[in-house]
Short mmCIF file of C-alpha atoms and ligand atoms in Angstrom, two decimals:
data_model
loop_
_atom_site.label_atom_id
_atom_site.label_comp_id
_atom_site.label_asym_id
_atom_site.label_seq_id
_atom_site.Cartn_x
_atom_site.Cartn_y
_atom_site.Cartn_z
CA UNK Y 1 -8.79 20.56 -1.72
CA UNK Y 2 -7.39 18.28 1.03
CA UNK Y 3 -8.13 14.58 0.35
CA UNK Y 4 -9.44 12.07 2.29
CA UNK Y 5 -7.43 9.24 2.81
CA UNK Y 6 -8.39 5.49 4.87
CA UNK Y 7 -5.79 3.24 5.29
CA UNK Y 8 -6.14 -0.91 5.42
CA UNK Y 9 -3.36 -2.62 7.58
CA UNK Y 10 -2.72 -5.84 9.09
CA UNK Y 11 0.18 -5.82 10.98
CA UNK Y 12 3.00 -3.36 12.39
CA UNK Y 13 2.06 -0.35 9.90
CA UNK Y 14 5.30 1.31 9.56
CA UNK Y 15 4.51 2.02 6.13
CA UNK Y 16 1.33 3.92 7.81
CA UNK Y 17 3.55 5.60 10.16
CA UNK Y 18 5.69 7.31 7.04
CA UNK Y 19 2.10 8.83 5.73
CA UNK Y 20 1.33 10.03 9.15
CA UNK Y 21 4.79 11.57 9.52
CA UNK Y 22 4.70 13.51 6.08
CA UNK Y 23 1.04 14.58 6.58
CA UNK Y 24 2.13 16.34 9.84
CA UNK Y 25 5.30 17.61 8.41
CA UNK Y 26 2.66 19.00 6.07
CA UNK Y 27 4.38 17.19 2.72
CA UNK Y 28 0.99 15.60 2.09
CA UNK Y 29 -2.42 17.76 1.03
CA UNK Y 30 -4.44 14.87 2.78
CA UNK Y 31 -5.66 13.79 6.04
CA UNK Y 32 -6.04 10.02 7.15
CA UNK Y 33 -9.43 9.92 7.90
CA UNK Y 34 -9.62 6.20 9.37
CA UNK Y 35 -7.50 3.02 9.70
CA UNK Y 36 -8.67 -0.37 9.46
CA UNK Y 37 -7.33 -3.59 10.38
CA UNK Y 38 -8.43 -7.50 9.74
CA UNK Y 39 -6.62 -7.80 13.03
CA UNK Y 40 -7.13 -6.81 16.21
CA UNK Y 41 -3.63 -6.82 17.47
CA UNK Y 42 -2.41 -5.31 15.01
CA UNK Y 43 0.16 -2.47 16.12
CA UNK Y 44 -0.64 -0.23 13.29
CA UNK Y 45 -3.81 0.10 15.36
CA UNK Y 46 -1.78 1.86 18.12
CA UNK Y 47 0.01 4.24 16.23
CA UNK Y 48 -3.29 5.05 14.38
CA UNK Y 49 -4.23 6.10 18.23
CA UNK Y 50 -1.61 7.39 18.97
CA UNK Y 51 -1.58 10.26 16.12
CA UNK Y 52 -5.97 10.68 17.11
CA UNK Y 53 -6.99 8.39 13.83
CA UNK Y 54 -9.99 6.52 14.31
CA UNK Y 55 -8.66 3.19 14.35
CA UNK Y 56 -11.14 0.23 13.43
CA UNK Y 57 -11.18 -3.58 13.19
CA UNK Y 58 -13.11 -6.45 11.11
CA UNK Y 59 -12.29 -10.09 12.21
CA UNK Y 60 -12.59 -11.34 8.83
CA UNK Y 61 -12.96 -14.46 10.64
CA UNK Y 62 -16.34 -13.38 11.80
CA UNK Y 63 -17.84 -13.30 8.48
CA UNK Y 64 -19.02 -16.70 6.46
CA UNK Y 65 -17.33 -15.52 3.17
CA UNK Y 66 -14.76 -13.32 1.43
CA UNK Y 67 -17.11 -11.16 -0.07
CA UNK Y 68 -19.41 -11.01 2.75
CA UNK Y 69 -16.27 -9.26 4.81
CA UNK Y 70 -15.13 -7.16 1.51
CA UNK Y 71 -18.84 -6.09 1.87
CA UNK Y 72 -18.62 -4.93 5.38
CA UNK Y 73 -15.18 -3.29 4.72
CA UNK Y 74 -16.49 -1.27 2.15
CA UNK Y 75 -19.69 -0.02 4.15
CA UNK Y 76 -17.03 0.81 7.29
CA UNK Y 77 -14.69 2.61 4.55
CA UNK Y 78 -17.50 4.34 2.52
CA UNK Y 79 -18.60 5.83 5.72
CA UNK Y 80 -15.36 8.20 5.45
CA UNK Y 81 -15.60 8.98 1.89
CA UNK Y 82 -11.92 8.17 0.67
CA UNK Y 83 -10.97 10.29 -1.79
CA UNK Y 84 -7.80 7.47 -1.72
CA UNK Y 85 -7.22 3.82 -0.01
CA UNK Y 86 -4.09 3.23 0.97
CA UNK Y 87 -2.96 -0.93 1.31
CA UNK Y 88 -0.26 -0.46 4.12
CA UNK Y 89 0.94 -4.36 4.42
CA UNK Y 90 -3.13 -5.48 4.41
CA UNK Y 91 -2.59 -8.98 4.28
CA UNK Y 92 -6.26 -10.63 2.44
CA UNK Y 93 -7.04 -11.11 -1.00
CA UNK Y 94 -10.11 -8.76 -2.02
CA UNK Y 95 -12.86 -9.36 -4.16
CA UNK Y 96 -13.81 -8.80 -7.70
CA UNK Y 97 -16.53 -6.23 -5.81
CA UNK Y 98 -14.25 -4.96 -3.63
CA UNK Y 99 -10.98 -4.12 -5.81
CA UNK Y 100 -13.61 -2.51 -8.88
CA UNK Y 101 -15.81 -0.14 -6.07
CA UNK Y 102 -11.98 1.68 -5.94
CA UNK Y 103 -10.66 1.25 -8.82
CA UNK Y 104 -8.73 4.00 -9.67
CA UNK Y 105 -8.37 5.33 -6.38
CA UNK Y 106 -6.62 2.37 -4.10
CA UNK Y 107 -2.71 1.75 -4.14
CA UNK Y 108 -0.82 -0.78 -2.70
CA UNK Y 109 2.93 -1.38 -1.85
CA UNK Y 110 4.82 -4.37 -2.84
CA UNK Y 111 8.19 -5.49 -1.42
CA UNK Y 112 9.53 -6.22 -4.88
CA UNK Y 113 10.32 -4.91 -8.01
CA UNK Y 114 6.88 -6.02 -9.87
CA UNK Y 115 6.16 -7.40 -12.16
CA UNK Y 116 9.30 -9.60 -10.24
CA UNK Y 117 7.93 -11.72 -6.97
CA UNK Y 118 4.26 -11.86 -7.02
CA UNK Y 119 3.13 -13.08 -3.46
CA UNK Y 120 5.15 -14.01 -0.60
CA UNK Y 121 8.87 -14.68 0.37
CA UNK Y 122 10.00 -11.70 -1.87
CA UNK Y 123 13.56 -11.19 -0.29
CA UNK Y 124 14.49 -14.56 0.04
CA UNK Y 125 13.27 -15.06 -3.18
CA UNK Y 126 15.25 -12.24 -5.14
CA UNK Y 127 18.29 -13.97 -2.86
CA UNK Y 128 17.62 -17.03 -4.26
CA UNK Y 129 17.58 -16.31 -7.79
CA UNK Y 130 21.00 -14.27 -7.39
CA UNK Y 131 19.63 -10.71 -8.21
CA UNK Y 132 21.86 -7.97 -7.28
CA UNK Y 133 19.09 -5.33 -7.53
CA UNK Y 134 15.79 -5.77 -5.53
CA UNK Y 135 13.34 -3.06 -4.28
CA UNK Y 136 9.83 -2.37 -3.60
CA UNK Y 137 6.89 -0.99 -5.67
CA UNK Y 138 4.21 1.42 -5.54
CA UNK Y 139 0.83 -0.13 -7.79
CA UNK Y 140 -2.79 0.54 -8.79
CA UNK Y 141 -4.66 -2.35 -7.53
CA UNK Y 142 -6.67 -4.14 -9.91
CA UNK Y 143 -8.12 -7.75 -10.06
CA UNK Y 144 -4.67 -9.28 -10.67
CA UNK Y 145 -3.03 -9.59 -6.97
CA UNK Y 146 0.07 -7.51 -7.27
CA UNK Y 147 -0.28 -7.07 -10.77
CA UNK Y 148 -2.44 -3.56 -11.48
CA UNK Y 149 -0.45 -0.92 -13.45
CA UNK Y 150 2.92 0.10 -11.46
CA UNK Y 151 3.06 3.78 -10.34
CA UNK Y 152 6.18 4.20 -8.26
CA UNK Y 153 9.78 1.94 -7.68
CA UNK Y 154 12.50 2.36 -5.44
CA UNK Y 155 15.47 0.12 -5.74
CA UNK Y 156 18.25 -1.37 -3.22
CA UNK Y 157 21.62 -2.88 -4.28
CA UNK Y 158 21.67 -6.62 -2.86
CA UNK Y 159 25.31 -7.23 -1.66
CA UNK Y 160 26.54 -10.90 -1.04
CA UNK Y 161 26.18 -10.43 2.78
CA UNK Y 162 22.69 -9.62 2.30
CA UNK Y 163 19.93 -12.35 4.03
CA UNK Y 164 16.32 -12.28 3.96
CA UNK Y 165 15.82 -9.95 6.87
CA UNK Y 166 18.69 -7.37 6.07
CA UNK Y 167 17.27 -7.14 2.57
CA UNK Y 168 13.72 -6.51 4.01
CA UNK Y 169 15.58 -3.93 6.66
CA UNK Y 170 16.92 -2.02 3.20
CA UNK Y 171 13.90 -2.29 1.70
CA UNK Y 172 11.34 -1.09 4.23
CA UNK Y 173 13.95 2.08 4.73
CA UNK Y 174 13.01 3.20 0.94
CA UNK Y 175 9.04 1.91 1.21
CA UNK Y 176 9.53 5.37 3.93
CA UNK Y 177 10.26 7.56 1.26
CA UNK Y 178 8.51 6.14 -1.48
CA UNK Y 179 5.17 5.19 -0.25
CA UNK Y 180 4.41 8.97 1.27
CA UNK Y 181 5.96 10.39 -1.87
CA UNK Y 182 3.52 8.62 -3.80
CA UNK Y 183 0.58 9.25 -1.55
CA UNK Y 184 1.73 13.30 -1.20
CA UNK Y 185 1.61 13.23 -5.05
CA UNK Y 186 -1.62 11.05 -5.67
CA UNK Y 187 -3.29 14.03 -3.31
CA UNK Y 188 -1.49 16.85 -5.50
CA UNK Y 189 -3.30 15.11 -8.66
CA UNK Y 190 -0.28 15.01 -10.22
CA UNK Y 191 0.10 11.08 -10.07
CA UNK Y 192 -3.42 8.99 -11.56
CA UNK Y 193 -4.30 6.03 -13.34
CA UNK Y 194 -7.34 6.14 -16.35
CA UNK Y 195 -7.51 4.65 -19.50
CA UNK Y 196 -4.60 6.83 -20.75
CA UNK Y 197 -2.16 4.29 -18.41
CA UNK Y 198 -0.41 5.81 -15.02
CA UNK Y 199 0.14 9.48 -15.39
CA UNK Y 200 2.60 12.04 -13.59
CA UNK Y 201 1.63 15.25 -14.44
CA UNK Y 202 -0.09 14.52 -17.18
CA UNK Y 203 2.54 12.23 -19.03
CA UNK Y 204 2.18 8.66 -18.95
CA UNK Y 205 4.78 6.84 -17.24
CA UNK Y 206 6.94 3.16 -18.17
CA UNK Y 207 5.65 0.36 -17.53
CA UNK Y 208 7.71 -0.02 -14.73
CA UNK Y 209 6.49 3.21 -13.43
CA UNK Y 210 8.41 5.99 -12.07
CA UNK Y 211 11.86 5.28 -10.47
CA UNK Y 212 12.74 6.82 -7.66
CA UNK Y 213 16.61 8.06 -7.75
CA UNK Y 214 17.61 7.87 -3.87
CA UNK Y 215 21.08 5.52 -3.94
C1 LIG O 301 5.70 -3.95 3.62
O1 LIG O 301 6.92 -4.57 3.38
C2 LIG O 301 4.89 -3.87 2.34
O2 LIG O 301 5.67 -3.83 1.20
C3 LIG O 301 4.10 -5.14 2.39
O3 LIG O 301 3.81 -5.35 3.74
C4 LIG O 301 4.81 -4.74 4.54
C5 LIG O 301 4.10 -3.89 5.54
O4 LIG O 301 4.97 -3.42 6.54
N1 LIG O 301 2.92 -5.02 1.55
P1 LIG O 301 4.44 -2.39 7.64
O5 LIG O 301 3.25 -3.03 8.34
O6 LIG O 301 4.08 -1.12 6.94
O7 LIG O 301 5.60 -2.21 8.59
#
């Protein structure tokens, strides 16, 4: 059966745009339900418009507390019934609440090769420490920010050229083809995490989950 997916954004949603593209180029058994942004101005907004997704927003600014606005997310998301939430570049800390009411069932993407750059700065800080391979990763999201069990990586060579921005150029080009990969194959059930680790078709993956071969 088709899944239901909702997507959380806070900014340009490119990321979003690669799941829209596959779903109507019918590589994904799923259909974005809703989008949601903490910010209004968000463009991801647009292009959730744009492709006839109802696109929402909560000004987390309007509520006293954290979990207060993690509340009201998940009463705007529950009315959709995910089936899967999708972190597209959703820039706020969640809850304790928030992150175990989908456990199992909510993915984010990382622009590093976790469990490598945790946080912010990721590019300039692969640069910085002199890597020559840096990348971007696919995770269950658990308590831990950017640490739940890894699902999906793709990998870019770092040249000596290479500066903050052209590394984050390379590495949203392969977040394109991983992230929908990993969202068509989530709504295949062929890719889940349960207490048996992350498992692709049945087998449980590395720890460093499954590496996608696209250099
Ligand atoms: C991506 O680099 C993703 O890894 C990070 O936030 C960025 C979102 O970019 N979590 P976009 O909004 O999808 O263009």
């Amino acid at each position: 059966m088709s899944k239901r997916i909702v997507v959380l954004i806070s900014g340009s949603g490119s990321n979003l745009q690669a799941i829209i593209d596959a779903i109507d180029a019918g590589q994904i058994n799923g259909r974005i339900e809703a989008v949601l942004s903490n910010k209004a101005e968000a463009y991801g907004l647009e292009r959730a418009r744009q492709a006839g997704i109802p696109a929402l927003s909560i000004n987390h600014r309007d509520f006293e507390s954290r979990e207060q606005f993690d509340q009201a997310m998940i009463e705007q998301i529950d009315r959709y019934q995910p089936d899967l939430l999708v972190l597209a570049g959703f820039m706020r800390i969640l809850t304790a609440d928030f992150v175990r009411h989908y456990q199992g069932r909510m993915v984010n993407i990382h622009p590093s090769l976790l469990p490598k750059y945790k946080g912010l700065n990721t590019h300039q800080r692969a640069l910085d420490a002199g890597d020559t391979e840096h990348g971007c990763t696919v995770h269950f999201v658990t308590e831990e920010l950017d640490g739940g069990p890894l699902a999906m990586q793709g990998r870019v060579s770092v040249s000596a050229e290479d500066t903050a921005d052209s590394l984050q150029q390379k590495v949203h080009r392969v977040e394109h083809i991983l992230y929908p990969l990993a969202v068509a194959w989530f709504c295949a059930d062929r890719l889940s995490w349960s207490a048996d680790g992350v498992l692709l078709d049945g087998a449980p993956l590395p720890a460093q989950g499954y590496q996608l071969d696209q250099e």
